[in-house]
Amino acid sequence: MRIQVNARNRGYEFDAQPGQSVLYAGLSAGIELPYECATGTCGTCKAKLVAGRVGDGWREAPGRKYLKGGAEFLMCQCAPEEALTVEVPDFVYAMEPGTCVPEASTATLRNVRRLTDDVIGFALELEAPRDFDAGQFVLLAAPGVPGYRAFSMSNFARGARRLELIAKRKPAGGFSEWLFDADREGAKLECFGPLGKATFEPGLGKNLLLIAGGSGIAGMMSILARSAEARYFDTHRGWVFFGVRTMRDAFFLKELSAYAGKVKVAVALSEEDPSATSEWPALVFERGLVHEVAKRAMAGKYQNVRAYVAGPPPAVDAAIRMLLLEARLTTDNIRYDKFS
Ligand code: FES
């Protein structure tokens, strides 16, 4: 199905596969259409229908509250039912050469394992090798469960055959219930990605501040893996703040301990005091919300810093506020993908 997108700076034409959303079709064609969550919650991908008809895959999508007037729709949720002309109220550019262009594919679920009572780790075995940048995410759809959910990679590899991911159990979360409620080893999933602009490349040349709440630690592990591969922390400083409620909710402590010689790693416990003796001597444990613990530890250390933030939206919002108001980082130096 042919789609014409008229942006503020120029027009683009591309095709969508049957049932494919306007956003996913445009991104697959190498066009940087605006998006953030890519799963119907943020409203960033809104556009105006000028001609043609779209089918809306999720009429209750929370992102629809940002739409004005009957002609606006969410590009990540709507697929063309006939040739379309669409107006996007932003400047839109073609992807830079070297960008990891997202693609739709099928992947096999492997190594499903419990990390805590409500967090599962799993791997996706890909049919063909894929490149992605550290800090990116993929969208997954499970058989019989409508819609996609976003998951950040926790590993890093060029030409990856395997993506490592984690999922937190969510009340009424279709995909997470599907994953938690039965043995899903070997299941086939629909996959779209990689996506996300909160990415890290070693050419950055800045000290890294990583603030994550809960399963938001996944993307930080990918950034740490990429940094370690490039020996980035031989010449730059790094701080990791990982927020969980209690020690029972903490995971990846062994993996984080392995980085702790190069970067400072603190685990923030919001609902209990750290115990006097620790099984993890390389890590610091502190009581408090993750942005508060980061604020205390980082005072006076913000020179030449790029911050990455991930986690539940309230934790991400609190950390961004702290980084803008206390740390006085510029918006360009605060990277996040909010898709929980
Ligand atoms: Fe479509 Fe967030 S609602 S990108």
Coordinates of C-alpha atoms in Angstrom, one line a residue, residues 15-307:
D15 CA 5.1 1.2 0.7
A16 CA 3.6 -0.7 3.7
Q17 CA 3.1 -4.4 3.9
P18 CA -0.5 -5.5 4.5
G19 CA -1.4 -4.7 8.1
Q20 CA 1.9 -2.9 8.8
S21 CA 1.5 0.4 10.6
V22 CA 2.5 3.7 8.9
L23 CA 5.3 4.2 11.4
Y24 CA 6.9 0.8 11.1
A25 CA 6.6 1.0 7.2
G26 CA 8.3 4.4 7.2
L27 CA 11.1 3.4 9.6
S28 CA 11.7 0.2 7.6
A29 CA 12.1 2.5 4.5
G30 CA 14.9 4.4 6.3
I31 CA 12.7 7.5 7.1
E32 CA 13.1 9.0 10.6
L33 CA 9.4 9.4 11.2
P34 CA 8.8 10.8 14.7
Y35 CA 8.2 8.3 17.5
E36 CA 9.2 7.6 21.1
C37 CA 7.4 4.5 22.6
A38 CA 6.3 3.0 19.2
T39 CA 3.6 1.2 21.1
G40 CA 0.7 3.6 21.4
T41 CA 1.3 5.4 24.7
C42 CA 3.3 8.7 24.1
G43 CA 1.5 10.4 21.2
T44 CA 4.8 11.5 19.6
C45 CA 3.9 9.8 16.3
K46 CA 0.7 11.7 15.7
A47 CA 0.0 12.7 12.1
K48 CA -2.9 14.1 10.1
L49 CA -4.7 12.0 7.5
V50 CA -5.1 14.1 4.3
A51 CA -6.4 11.4 1.9
G52 CA -7.2 7.6 2.2
R53 CA -8.3 5.4 5.1
V54 CA -6.5 3.8 8.0
G55 CA -7.4 0.9 10.3
D56 CA -6.7 1.6 13.9
G57 CA -5.1 -1.4 15.7
W58 CA -5.8 -0.1 19.2
R59 CA -8.7 2.3 19.6
E60 CA -8.0 2.5 23.4
A61 CA -4.3 3.5 23.0
P62 CA -3.4 6.0 25.8
G63 CA -1.5 8.1 23.2
R64 CA -4.8 8.9 21.5
K65 CA -5.4 11.5 24.2
Y66 CA -2.8 13.7 22.4
L67 CA -4.8 13.7 19.2
K68 CA -6.8 16.8 18.1
G69 CA -9.7 16.6 15.7
G70 CA -11.0 13.6 13.8
A71 CA -8.2 13.6 11.1
E72 CA -5.3 13.0 13.5
F73 CA -4.1 9.4 14.2
L74 CA -1.2 7.5 15.7
M75 CA 1.2 6.3 13.0
C76 CA 2.4 3.5 15.3
Q77 CA -1.1 2.0 15.7
C78 CA -2.7 2.6 12.3
A79 CA -2.2 0.7 9.1
P80 CA -3.3 1.9 5.7
E81 CA -6.5 0.4 4.2
E82 CA -5.9 2.2 0.9
A83 CA -3.2 4.6 -0.6
L84 CA -2.6 7.4 1.9
T85 CA -1.5 11.0 2.1
V86 CA -0.4 12.0 5.5
E87 CA 0.9 15.2 7.1
V88 CA 3.5 15.2 9.8
P89 CA 4.0 18.4 11.8
D90 CA 7.8 18.0 12.2
F91 CA 10.9 18.1 10.2
V92 CA 11.6 14.6 9.0
Y93 CA 14.9 13.3 7.6
A94 CA 16.2 10.2 5.9
M95 CA 18.3 8.0 8.3
E96 CA 22.0 8.6 8.3
P97 CA 24.2 6.1 6.5
G98 CA 25.2 3.4 9.0
T99 CA 22.0 3.6 11.0
C100 CA 20.6 0.2 12.1
V101 CA 17.4 0.4 10.0
P102 CA 14.5 -1.5 11.8
E103 CA 13.0 -4.6 10.1
A104 CA 10.2 -7.0 10.9
S105 CA 11.2 -10.6 11.5
T106 CA 10.4 -13.7 13.4
A107 CA 12.5 -14.8 16.4
T108 CA 12.6 -17.8 18.7
L109 CA 12.3 -17.5 22.5
R110 CA 15.2 -19.2 24.3
N111 CA 16.7 -19.5 27.8
V112 CA 13.6 -18.2 29.7
R113 CA 14.5 -17.9 33.4
R114 CA 13.4 -16.1 36.5
L115 CA 15.6 -13.3 37.7
T116 CA 13.3 -12.3 40.6
D117 CA 9.7 -13.0 41.5
D118 CA 8.5 -10.6 38.9
V119 CA 11.3 -10.3 36.4
I120 CA 12.1 -12.8 33.7
G121 CA 15.3 -12.9 31.6
F122 CA 15.1 -14.4 28.1
A123 CA 16.9 -14.5 24.8
L124 CA 15.7 -14.1 21.2
E125 CA 17.3 -16.3 18.6
L126 CA 17.2 -14.4 15.3
E127 CA 16.8 -15.9 11.9
A128 CA 19.4 -13.6 10.4
P129 CA 22.2 -11.6 12.1
R130 CA 21.2 -8.0 13.0
D131 CA 23.1 -4.9 14.0
F132 CA 21.8 -2.7 16.8
D133 CA 23.3 0.2 18.9
A134 CA 23.9 -0.1 22.6
G135 CA 20.8 1.3 24.4
Q136 CA 18.2 0.3 21.6
F137 CA 15.1 -1.7 22.0
V138 CA 12.9 -4.1 20.0
L139 CA 9.2 -4.6 19.8
L140 CA 7.8 -8.1 20.4
A141 CA 4.4 -9.6 19.8
A142 CA 3.4 -13.0 21.2
P143 CA 1.1 -15.5 19.4
G144 CA -2.5 -14.7 20.2
V145 CA -1.7 -11.5 22.2
P146 CA -2.6 -8.3 20.4
G147 CA -0.1 -5.5 20.0
Y148 CA 3.6 -5.1 20.5
R149 CA 5.6 -4.4 23.6
A150 CA 9.1 -2.8 23.8
F151 CA 12.1 -4.5 25.4
S152 CA 15.7 -3.1 25.6
M153 CA 18.6 -5.3 24.7
S154 CA 20.9 -6.0 27.7
N155 CA 23.7 -7.4 25.5
F156 CA 25.7 -5.7 22.7
A157 CA 27.0 -7.3 19.5
R158 CA 27.4 -6.4 15.9
G159 CA 25.8 -9.0 13.6
A160 CA 24.0 -10.3 16.6
R161 CA 22.3 -13.8 16.3
R162 CA 20.9 -13.5 19.8
L163 CA 19.3 -10.6 21.7
E164 CA 19.3 -10.8 25.5
L165 CA 16.2 -9.1 27.1
I166 CA 14.3 -8.9 30.4
A167 CA 10.6 -8.5 31.1
K168 CA 8.9 -7.3 34.2
R169 CA 5.5 -8.8 35.2
K170 CA 2.8 -6.2 34.7
P171 CA -0.8 -6.3 35.9
A172 CA -3.0 -6.9 32.9
G173 CA 0.1 -6.7 30.7
G174 CA -0.8 -9.0 27.8
F175 CA 2.7 -10.0 26.8
S176 CA 4.1 -10.3 30.3
E177 CA 1.2 -12.5 31.4
W178 CA 1.7 -14.7 28.4
L179 CA 5.4 -15.0 29.3
F180 CA 4.9 -15.6 33.0
D181 CA 2.0 -17.9 32.9
A182 CA 3.4 -20.9 31.0
D183 CA 6.6 -22.5 29.7
R184 CA 7.2 -20.5 26.5
E185 CA 10.7 -21.9 25.6
G186 CA 10.9 -22.2 21.8
A187 CA 7.9 -20.0 21.0
K188 CA 8.0 -17.9 17.8
L189 CA 7.6 -14.2 18.3
E190 CA 7.1 -11.3 15.9
C191 CA 9.9 -8.9 16.2
F192 CA 10.4 -5.3 15.0
G193 CA 13.5 -3.3 15.5
P194 CA 15.9 -2.1 16.5
L195 CA 14.4 1.2 17.7
G196 CA 15.4 4.0 20.1
K197 CA 17.6 7.0 20.1
A198 CA 19.1 6.8 23.6
T199 CA 22.1 5.1 22.1
F200 CA 25.8 5.1 23.1
E201 CA 28.8 5.0 20.8
P202 CA 32.4 5.2 22.2
G203 CA 33.2 8.2 20.0
L204 CA 31.0 10.2 22.4
G205 CA 34.0 11.2 24.6
K206 CA 32.0 12.0 27.7
N207 CA 31.8 10.5 31.2
L208 CA 28.7 8.3 31.5
L209 CA 26.0 8.5 34.2
L210 CA 23.5 5.7 33.9
I211 CA 20.3 5.9 36.1
A212 CA 17.9 3.0 35.8
G213 CA 14.8 1.9 37.8
G214 CA 13.9 -1.8 37.7
S215 CA 13.9 -3.4 34.3
G216 CA 15.3 -0.2 32.8
I217 CA 18.7 -1.6 33.8
A218 CA 18.6 -3.7 30.6
G219 CA 19.7 -0.9 28.3
M220 CA 22.4 0.2 30.7
M221 CA 23.9 -3.3 30.6
S222 CA 24.1 -3.0 26.8
I223 CA 25.9 0.4 27.2
L224 CA 28.3 -1.1 29.7
A225 CA 29.0 -4.1 27.4
R226 CA 29.7 -1.7 24.5
S227 CA 31.9 0.5 26.7
A228 CA 33.8 -2.5 28.0
E229 CA 34.4 -3.8 24.5
A230 CA 35.9 -0.4 23.5
R231 CA 37.8 0.0 26.9
Y232 CA 35.9 3.2 27.2
F233 CA 36.4 3.5 31.0
D234 CA 40.2 3.4 30.6
T235 CA 39.9 7.1 29.7
H236 CA 36.4 8.1 31.0
R237 CA 34.6 8.0 34.2
G238 CA 31.3 6.1 34.8
W239 CA 28.6 5.9 37.4
V240 CA 25.7 3.4 37.5
F241 CA 22.6 3.9 39.8
F242 CA 20.2 1.0 39.8
G243 CA 16.9 1.5 41.7
V244 CA 14.8 -1.4 43.1
R245 CA 12.4 -1.6 46.0
T246 CA 14.2 -4.3 48.1
M247 CA 17.1 -6.7 47.8
R248 CA 14.6 -9.4 46.6
D249 CA 13.9 -7.2 43.6
A250 CA 17.6 -6.8 42.6
F251 CA 19.2 -8.8 39.8
F252 CA 22.3 -8.5 37.5
L253 CA 24.3 -7.9 40.7
K254 CA 27.0 -10.4 39.6
E255 CA 27.2 -8.7 36.1
L256 CA 27.3 -5.2 37.7
S257 CA 30.0 -6.4 40.1
A258 CA 32.2 -7.3 37.1
Y259 CA 32.1 -3.7 35.9
A260 CA 32.6 -2.2 39.4
G261 CA 36.4 -2.0 39.1
K262 CA 36.0 0.5 36.2
V263 CA 32.8 2.3 37.2
K264 CA 31.1 3.1 40.4
V265 CA 27.9 1.1 40.9
A266 CA 25.3 1.9 43.5
V267 CA 22.1 0.0 44.1
A268 CA 19.3 2.3 45.6
L269 CA 16.8 0.4 47.8
S270 CA 13.6 2.5 48.1
E271 CA 11.8 0.3 50.6
E272 CA 14.4 -1.1 52.9
D273 CA 17.7 -0.3 54.6
P274 CA 20.7 -2.0 53.1
S275 CA 22.0 -4.8 55.4
A276 CA 25.3 -4.2 57.2
T277 CA 27.0 -7.2 55.5
S278 CA 26.9 -7.6 51.8
E279 CA 27.2 -10.5 49.5
W280 CA 28.3 -8.0 46.8
P281 CA 31.4 -6.1 48.2
A282 CA 32.1 -4.3 44.9
L283 CA 28.7 -2.6 44.9
V284 CA 27.4 0.2 47.1
F285 CA 23.9 -0.1 48.6
E286 CA 22.0 2.9 49.7
R287 CA 18.5 3.6 51.0
G288 CA 16.4 6.0 48.8
L289 CA 14.8 6.6 45.4
V290 CA 17.3 6.1 42.6
H291 CA 17.4 9.8 41.5
E292 CA 17.9 10.9 45.2
V293 CA 20.8 8.5 45.7
A294 CA 22.3 9.6 42.3
K295 CA 21.9 13.3 43.4
R296 CA 23.7 12.8 46.7
A297 CA 26.6 10.8 45.1
M298 CA 27.0 13.0 42.0
A299 CA 27.2 16.4 43.6
G300 CA 30.0 18.4 41.9
K301 CA 30.8 15.6 39.4
Y302 CA 28.8 16.7 36.3
Q303 CA 31.6 18.1 34.1
N304 CA 31.6 16.5 30.7
V305 CA 28.8 14.1 31.6
R306 CA 26.2 12.4 29.3
A307 CA 23.3 10.8 31.3

